[in-house]
Amino acid sequence: MSKENRLTCSQEDYLESIYLIRKNKGEVRITDIALFMNTSKPSANKAVLLLKEEGLIDHEKYGLISLTKKGELLADDIYFRHKTLMDFLINTLKVEPKLAEKDACKMEHVISHETLEHLIAYLNEQGYC
């Protein structure tokens, strides 16, 4: 995906949600996404259509949703950023887990790869990774 076609924060959240639902439940439907994200089915459906247009997911109307190889790689990267930031906020800064979850979700969309690499190196030095 080129920089000019970069996903919005919301689209990244939907992609990460699909990834996590599949990881925990094994299959993903529009209803699952709407419940997971606490949004309406029409909103989830619109997001799914946009992700499909980007080539990140496969979805037949009323059917299961699956990640394409491209979508899997991107979702895995988004989740990795989220998890790394959560570890840092909770274990290093001692932020309460609920707040750390909320903040990590916001931060994962804007952190540069370079800063993330430095953060991972720091966490490794501290024994958290």
Coordinates of N, CA, C and O in Angstrom, one line a residue:
M1 N 0.9 -1.2 0.0 CA 0.0 0.0 0.0 C 0.9 1.2 0.0 O 1.8 1.4 0.8
S2 N 0.7 2.1 -0.9 CA 1.5 3.3 -1.0 C 1.1 4.3 0.1 O 0.0 4.3 0.6
K3 N 2.0 5.3 0.3 CA 1.7 6.3 1.3 C 0.4 7.1 1.1 O -0.3 7.4 2.0
E4 N 0.2 7.4 -0.2 CA -1.0 8.2 -0.6 C -2.3 7.3 -0.3 O -3.4 7.9 -0.2
N5 N -2.2 6.0 -0.3 CA -3.4 5.2 -0.1 C -3.4 4.7 1.4 O -4.1 3.7 1.7
R6 N -2.7 5.3 2.3 CA -2.6 4.8 3.6 C -4.0 4.8 4.3 O -4.8 5.6 4.0
L7 N -4.2 3.8 5.1 CA -5.5 3.6 5.7 C -5.7 4.7 6.8 O -4.8 5.2 7.4
T8 N -7.0 5.0 7.0 CA -7.3 5.9 8.1 C -7.1 5.2 9.4 O -7.1 3.9 9.4
C9 N -7.1 5.9 10.5 CA -7.1 5.2 11.8 C -8.2 4.3 12.0 O -8.1 3.2 12.5
S10 N -9.4 4.7 11.6 CA -10.6 3.9 11.7 C -10.5 2.6 10.9 O -10.8 1.5 11.4
Q11 N -10.0 2.7 9.7 CA -9.8 1.5 8.9 C -8.8 0.6 9.5 O -9.0 -0.7 9.5
E12 N -7.7 1.1 10.1 CA -6.7 0.3 10.8 C -7.4 -0.4 11.9 O -7.1 -1.6 12.2
D13 N -8.2 0.3 12.7 CA -8.9 -0.3 13.8 C -9.8 -1.5 13.4 O -9.9 -2.5 14.0
Y14 N -10.5 -1.3 12.3 CA -11.4 -2.3 11.7 C -10.5 -3.5 11.3 O -10.9 -4.7 11.6
L15 N -9.4 -3.3 10.6 CA -8.6 -4.4 10.2 C -8.0 -5.1 11.4 O -8.0 -6.4 11.4
E16 N -7.6 -4.4 12.4 CA -7.1 -5.1 13.6 C -8.2 -5.9 14.3 O -7.9 -7.0 14.8
S17 N -9.4 -5.3 14.3 CA -10.5 -6.0 14.9 C -10.8 -7.4 14.2 O -11.0 -8.4 14.9
I18 N -10.8 -7.3 12.9 CA -11.0 -8.6 12.1 C -9.9 -9.6 12.5 O -10.2 -10.8 12.7
Y19 N -8.7 -9.1 12.6 CA -7.5 -10.0 12.9 C -7.7 -10.6 14.3 O -7.6 -11.8 14.5
L20 N -8.1 -9.8 15.3 CA -8.3 -10.3 16.7 C -9.5 -11.2 16.8 O -9.5 -12.2 17.5
I21 N -10.6 -10.9 16.1 CA -11.8 -11.7 16.2 C -11.5 -13.1 15.6 O -11.8 -14.1 16.1
R22 N -10.8 -13.1 14.4 CA -10.5 -14.4 13.8 C -9.5 -15.2 14.7 O -9.7 -16.4 14.9
K23 N -8.6 -14.5 15.3 CA -7.6 -15.1 16.2 C -8.4 -15.8 17.4 O -8.0 -16.9 17.8
N24 N -9.4 -15.1 17.9 CA -10.1 -15.6 19.1 C -11.3 -16.5 18.8 O -11.6 -17.4 19.6
K25 N -11.9 -16.3 17.7 CA -13.2 -17.0 17.4 C -13.0 -18.0 16.2 O -13.8 -18.9 16.0
G26 N -12.1 -17.7 15.3 CA -11.9 -18.6 14.2 C -12.5 -18.1 12.9 O -12.1 -18.4 11.8
E27 N -13.6 -17.4 13.1 CA -14.3 -16.9 11.9 C -14.9 -15.5 12.2 O -15.0 -15.1 13.4
V28 N -15.1 -14.7 11.1 CA -15.5 -13.3 11.3 C -16.7 -13.0 10.4 O -16.7 -13.3 9.2
R29 N -17.7 -12.3 11.0 CA -18.8 -11.9 10.3 C -19.0 -10.4 10.6 O -18.5 -9.9 11.6
I30 N -19.8 -9.7 9.8 CA -20.1 -8.3 10.1 C -20.6 -8.1 11.5 O -20.2 -7.1 12.2
T31 N -21.5 -8.9 11.9 CA -22.1 -8.8 13.3 C -21.0 -8.9 14.3 O -21.0 -8.1 15.3
D32 N -20.0 -9.8 14.2 CA -18.9 -9.9 15.1 C -18.1 -8.6 15.2 O -17.8 -8.1 16.3
I33 N -17.9 -8.0 14.0 CA -17.1 -6.7 14.0 C -17.9 -5.6 14.7 O -17.3 -4.8 15.5
A34 N -19.2 -5.5 14.4 CA -20.0 -4.5 15.0 C -20.0 -4.6 16.5 O -19.9 -3.6 17.2
L35 N -20.2 -5.8 17.0 CA -20.2 -6.0 18.4 C -18.8 -5.7 19.1 O -18.7 -5.1 20.1
F36 N -17.8 -6.2 18.4 CA -16.4 -6.0 18.9 C -16.1 -4.5 19.0 O -15.4 -4.1 20.0
M37 N -16.5 -3.8 18.0 CA -16.1 -2.4 18.0 C -17.2 -1.4 18.5 O -17.0 -0.2 18.5
N38 N -18.3 -2.0 19.0 CA -19.4 -1.3 19.6 C -19.9 -0.2 18.6 O -20.0 1.0 18.9
T39 N -20.2 -0.7 17.4 CA -20.7 0.2 16.3 C -21.9 -0.5 15.6 O -22.2 -1.6 16.0
S40 N -22.5 0.2 14.7 CA -23.6 -0.4 14.0 C -23.2 -1.4 12.9 O -22.1 -1.3 12.4
K41 N -24.1 -2.2 12.5 CA -23.8 -3.2 11.4 C -23.5 -2.4 10.1 O -22.6 -2.7 9.3
P42 N -24.3 -1.3 9.8 CA -24.0 -0.6 8.6 C -22.7 0.1 8.5 O -22.0 0.1 7.5
S43 N -22.2 0.6 9.7 CA -20.9 1.1 9.8 C -19.8 0.1 9.6 O -18.8 0.3 8.8
A44 N -20.0 -1.1 10.2 CA -19.0 -2.2 10.0 C -19.0 -2.6 8.6 O -18.0 -2.9 8.0
N45 N -20.2 -2.7 7.9 CA -20.3 -3.1 6.6 C -19.6 -2.2 5.6 O -18.9 -2.6 4.7
K46 N -19.7 -0.9 5.9 CA -19.1 0.1 5.1 C -17.5 0.0 5.2 O -16.8 0.1 4.2
A47 N -17.1 -0.2 6.4 CA -15.6 -0.4 6.6 C -15.1 -1.6 5.9 O -14.0 -1.6 5.3
V48 N -15.9 -2.7 6.0 CA -15.5 -3.9 5.3 C -15.4 -3.7 3.8 O -14.5 -4.2 3.1
L49 N -16.4 -3.0 3.2 CA -16.3 -2.7 1.8 C -15.1 -2.0 1.4 O -14.4 -2.3 0.4
L50 N -14.7 -1.0 2.2 CA -13.5 -0.2 1.9 C -12.2 -1.0 2.0 O -11.3 -0.9 1.2
L51 N -12.2 -1.9 3.1 CA -11.0 -2.8 3.2 C -10.9 -3.8 2.1 O -9.8 -4.1 1.6
K52 N -12.1 -4.2 1.6 CA -12.1 -5.1 0.4 C -11.6 -4.4 -0.8 O -10.8 -5.0 -1.6
E53 N -12.0 -3.2 -1.0 CA -11.5 -2.4 -2.1 C -10.0 -2.2 -2.1 O -9.4 -2.1 -3.2
E54 N -9.4 -2.1 -0.9 CA -8.0 -2.0 -0.7 C -7.2 -3.3 -0.9 O -6.0 -3.3 -0.9
G55 N -8.0 -4.4 -1.1 CA -7.4 -5.7 -1.3 C -6.9 -6.3 0.0 O -6.0 -7.2 0.0
L56 N -7.4 -5.9 1.2 CA -7.0 -6.3 2.5 C -7.8 -7.5 3.0 O -7.3 -8.2 3.9
I57 N -9.0 -7.6 2.5 CA -9.9 -8.7 3.0 C -10.7 -9.3 1.8 O -10.8 -8.6 0.8
D58 N -11.2 -10.5 2.0 CA -12.1 -11.1 1.1 C -13.5 -11.2 1.9 O -13.5 -11.5 3.1
H59 N -14.5 -10.9 1.2 CA -15.9 -11.0 1.8 C -16.9 -11.1 0.7 O -17.0 -10.2 -0.2
E60 N -17.7 -12.1 0.8 CA -18.9 -12.2 0.0 C -20.1 -11.8 0.8 O -20.1 -12.0 2.0
K61 N -21.0 -11.1 0.2 CA -22.2 -10.6 0.9 C -22.8 -11.6 1.8 O -23.1 -12.7 1.4
Y62 N -23.0 -11.3 3.1 CA -23.6 -12.2 4.1 C -22.7 -13.3 4.5 O -23.1 -14.2 5.2
G63 N -21.5 -13.4 4.0 CA -20.6 -14.5 4.2 C -19.5 -14.1 5.2 O -19.5 -13.0 5.9
L64 N -18.6 -15.0 5.4 CA -17.4 -14.8 6.3 C -16.4 -13.8 5.7 O -16.3 -13.7 4.5
I65 N -15.7 -13.2 6.6 CA -14.7 -12.3 6.2 C -13.3 -12.9 6.5 O -13.1 -13.4 7.6
S66 N -12.4 -12.8 5.5 CA -11.1 -13.3 5.8 C -10.0 -12.3 5.3 O -10.3 -11.4 4.4
L67 N -8.9 -12.3 5.9 CA -7.8 -11.4 5.5 C -7.1 -12.0 4.3 O -6.8 -13.2 4.3
T68 N -6.7 -11.1 3.4 CA -5.8 -11.5 2.3 C -4.4 -11.6 2.9 O -4.2 -11.1 4.0
K69 N -3.5 -12.0 2.1 CA -2.1 -12.1 2.6 C -1.6 -10.7 3.0 O -1.0 -10.4 4.0
K70 N -1.9 -9.7 2.1 CA -1.6 -8.3 2.3 C -2.3 -7.8 3.6 O -1.6 -7.1 4.4
G71 N -3.5 -8.1 3.8 CA -4.3 -7.7 5.0 C -3.7 -8.3 6.2 O -3.6 -7.7 7.3
E72 N -3.3 -9.6 6.1 CA -2.8 -10.3 7.3 C -1.5 -9.6 7.7 O -1.3 -9.4 8.9
L73 N -0.6 -9.3 6.8 CA 0.7 -8.7 7.1 C 0.4 -7.3 7.8 O 1.1 -7.0 8.8
L74 N -0.5 -6.5 7.2 CA -0.7 -5.2 7.8 C -1.4 -5.3 9.1 O -1.0 -4.6 10.1
A75 N -2.4 -6.2 9.3 CA -3.1 -6.4 10.6 C -2.1 -6.8 11.6 O -2.1 -6.4 12.8
D76 N -1.2 -7.7 11.3 CA -0.2 -8.2 12.2 C 0.7 -7.1 12.7 O 1.0 -7.0 13.8
D77 N 1.1 -6.2 11.7 CA 1.9 -5.1 12.1 C 1.2 -4.1 13.0 O 1.8 -3.6 14.0
I78 N -0.1 -3.8 12.7 CA -0.9 -2.9 13.6 C -1.0 -3.5 15.0 O -0.8 -2.8 16.0
Y79 N -1.3 -4.8 15.1 CA -1.4 -5.5 16.4 C -0.1 -5.5 17.1 O -0.1 -5.2 18.3
F80 N 1.0 -5.7 16.4 CA 2.3 -5.7 17.0 C 2.6 -4.3 17.6 O 3.1 -4.2 18.8
R81 N 2.3 -3.2 16.9 CA 2.5 -1.9 17.4 C 1.7 -1.7 18.7 O 2.2 -1.1 19.7
H82 N 0.4 -2.1 18.6 CA -0.5 -1.9 19.7 C 0.1 -2.7 21.0 O 0.1 -2.1 22.1
K83 N 0.4 -3.9 20.8 CA 0.9 -4.8 21.9 C 2.2 -4.2 22.5 O 2.4 -4.2 23.7
T84 N 3.1 -3.7 21.6 CA 4.4 -3.2 22.1 C 4.1 -1.9 22.9 O 4.7 -1.7 24.0
L85 N 3.3 -1.0 22.4 CA 2.9 0.2 23.1 C 2.3 -0.1 24.5 O 2.5 0.5 25.5
M86 N 1.4 -1.1 24.5 CA 0.7 -1.5 25.7 C 1.8 -2.0 26.7 O 1.7 -1.6 27.9
D87 N 2.7 -2.8 26.3 CA 3.7 -3.3 27.2 C 4.5 -2.2 27.8 O 4.8 -2.2 29.0
F88 N 4.9 -1.2 27.0 CA 5.6 -0.1 27.4 C 4.8 0.8 28.5 O 5.3 1.1 29.5
L89 N 3.6 1.0 28.1 CA 2.8 1.9 29.0 C 2.5 1.2 30.3 O 2.6 1.8 31.4
I90 N 2.2 -0.1 30.3 CA 1.9 -0.8 31.5 C 3.2 -1.2 32.4 O 3.2 -0.9 33.5
N91 N 4.2 -1.8 31.7 CA 5.3 -2.3 32.4 C 6.4 -1.2 32.8 O 7.0 -1.3 33.8
T92 N 6.5 -0.2 31.9 CA 7.6 0.8 32.2 C 7.0 2.0 32.8 O 7.5 2.5 33.8
L93 N 5.9 2.5 32.3 CA 5.3 3.8 32.8 C 4.3 3.5 33.9 O 3.8 4.4 34.6
K94 N 3.9 2.2 34.1 CA 3.0 1.8 35.2 C 1.6 2.5 35.0 O 0.9 2.8 36.0
V95 N 1.2 2.6 33.7 CA -0.2 3.1 33.4 C -1.2 2.0 33.7 O -0.9 0.9 33.4
E96 N -2.3 2.4 34.2 CA -3.4 1.4 34.5 C -3.8 0.8 33.2 O -3.9 1.4 32.2
P97 N -4.0 -0.6 33.2 CA -4.2 -1.3 31.9 C -5.4 -0.8 31.0 O -5.2 -0.7 29.8
K98 N -6.5 -0.4 31.6 CA -7.6 0.1 30.8 C -7.2 1.4 30.1 O -7.5 1.6 28.9
L99 N -6.5 2.3 30.7 CA -6.1 3.6 30.1 C -4.9 3.3 29.1 O -4.9 3.9 28.0
A100 N -4.1 2.3 29.4 CA -3.0 2.0 28.5 C -3.6 1.4 27.2 O -3.1 1.7 26.1
E101 N -4.6 0.6 27.3 CA -5.3 0.1 26.1 C -5.8 1.2 25.2 O -5.6 1.2 24.0
K102 N -6.5 2.1 25.9 CA -7.0 3.3 25.1 C -5.9 4.1 24.5 O -6.0 4.5 23.3
D103 N -4.9 4.4 25.2 CA -3.8 5.2 24.7 C -3.0 4.5 23.6 O -2.7 5.1 22.6
A104 N -2.7 3.2 23.8 CA -2.0 2.4 22.8 C -2.8 2.4 21.5 O -2.2 2.5 20.4
C105 N -4.1 2.3 21.6 CA -4.9 2.3 20.4 C -4.8 3.6 19.6 O -4.8 3.5 18.3
K106 N -4.6 4.7 20.2 CA -4.4 6.0 19.6 C -3.0 6.1 19.0 O -2.8 6.5 17.9
M107 N -2.0 5.7 19.8 CA -0.6 5.8 19.5 C -0.2 4.9 18.3 O 0.7 5.3 17.6
E108 N -0.8 3.7 18.2 CA -0.4 2.8 17.2 C -0.5 3.3 15.8 O 0.2 2.8 14.9
H109 N -1.4 4.3 15.6 CA -1.6 4.8 14.3 C -0.6 5.8 13.8 O -0.4 6.1 12.6
V110 N 0.1 6.4 14.8 CA 1.0 7.5 14.4 C 2.5 7.3 14.7 O 3.3 8.1 14.2
I111 N 2.8 6.3 15.4 CA 4.2 6.0 15.8 C 5.0 5.6 14.5 O 4.5 4.8 13.7
S112 N 6.2 6.2 14.4 CA 7.0 5.9 13.2 C 7.7 4.5 13.5 O 7.9 4.1 14.6
H113 N 8.1 3.9 12.4 CA 8.8 2.6 12.5 C 10.1 2.8 13.2 O 10.5 2.0 14.0
E114 N 10.8 3.9 13.0 CA 12.1 4.2 13.7 C 11.9 4.3 15.2 O 12.6 3.7 16.0
T115 N 10.9 5.1 15.6 CA 10.6 5.2 17.0 C 10.2 3.9 17.6 O 10.7 3.5 18.7
L116 N 9.4 3.1 16.9 CA 9.0 1.8 17.4 C 10.2 0.9 17.6 O 10.3 0.2 18.6
E117 N 11.2 0.9 16.7 CA 12.4 0.1 16.8 C 13.2 0.5 18.0 O 13.7 -0.3 18.8
H118 N 13.3 1.8 18.3 CA 14.0 2.3 19.5 C 13.2 1.8 20.8 O 13.9 1.4 21.8
L119 N 11.9 1.9 20.7 CA 11.1 1.4 21.9 C 11.3 -0.1 22.1 O 11.5 -0.5 23.3
I120 N 11.3 -0.8 21.1 CA 11.5 -2.3 21.2 C 12.9 -2.6 21.8 O 13.1 -3.4 22.7
A121 N 13.9 -1.8 21.3 CA 15.3 -2.0 21.8 C 15.3 -1.7 23.3 O 15.9 -2.4 24.1
Y122 N 14.7 -0.6 23.7 CA 14.6 -0.2 25.1 C 13.9 -1.3 25.9 O 14.4 -1.7 27.0
L123 N 12.8 -1.8 25.5 CA 12.0 -2.8 26.2 C 12.9 -4.1 26.3 O 12.8 -4.8 27.3
N124 N 13.6 -4.4 25.3 CA 14.5 -5.6 25.3 C 15.6 -5.4 26.4 O 15.9 -6.4 27.1
E125 N 16.2 -4.2 26.4 CA 17.2 -3.9 27.4 C 16.6 -4.1 28.8 O 17.3 -4.5 29.7
Q126 N 15.4 -3.7 29.0 CA 14.7 -3.8 30.3 C 14.2 -5.1 30.7 O 13.7 -5.4 31.7
G127 N 14.2 -6.1 29.6 CA 13.8 -7.4 29.9 C 12.3 -7.6 29.7 O 11.7 -8.6 30.2
Y128 N 11.6 -6.7 29.1 CA 10.1 -6.8 28.9 C 9.7 -7.5 27.7 O 8.6 -7.9 27.5
C129 N 10.6 -7.7 26.7 CA 10.2 -8.3 25.4 C 10.9 -9.7 25.3 O 12.0 -9.9 25.8

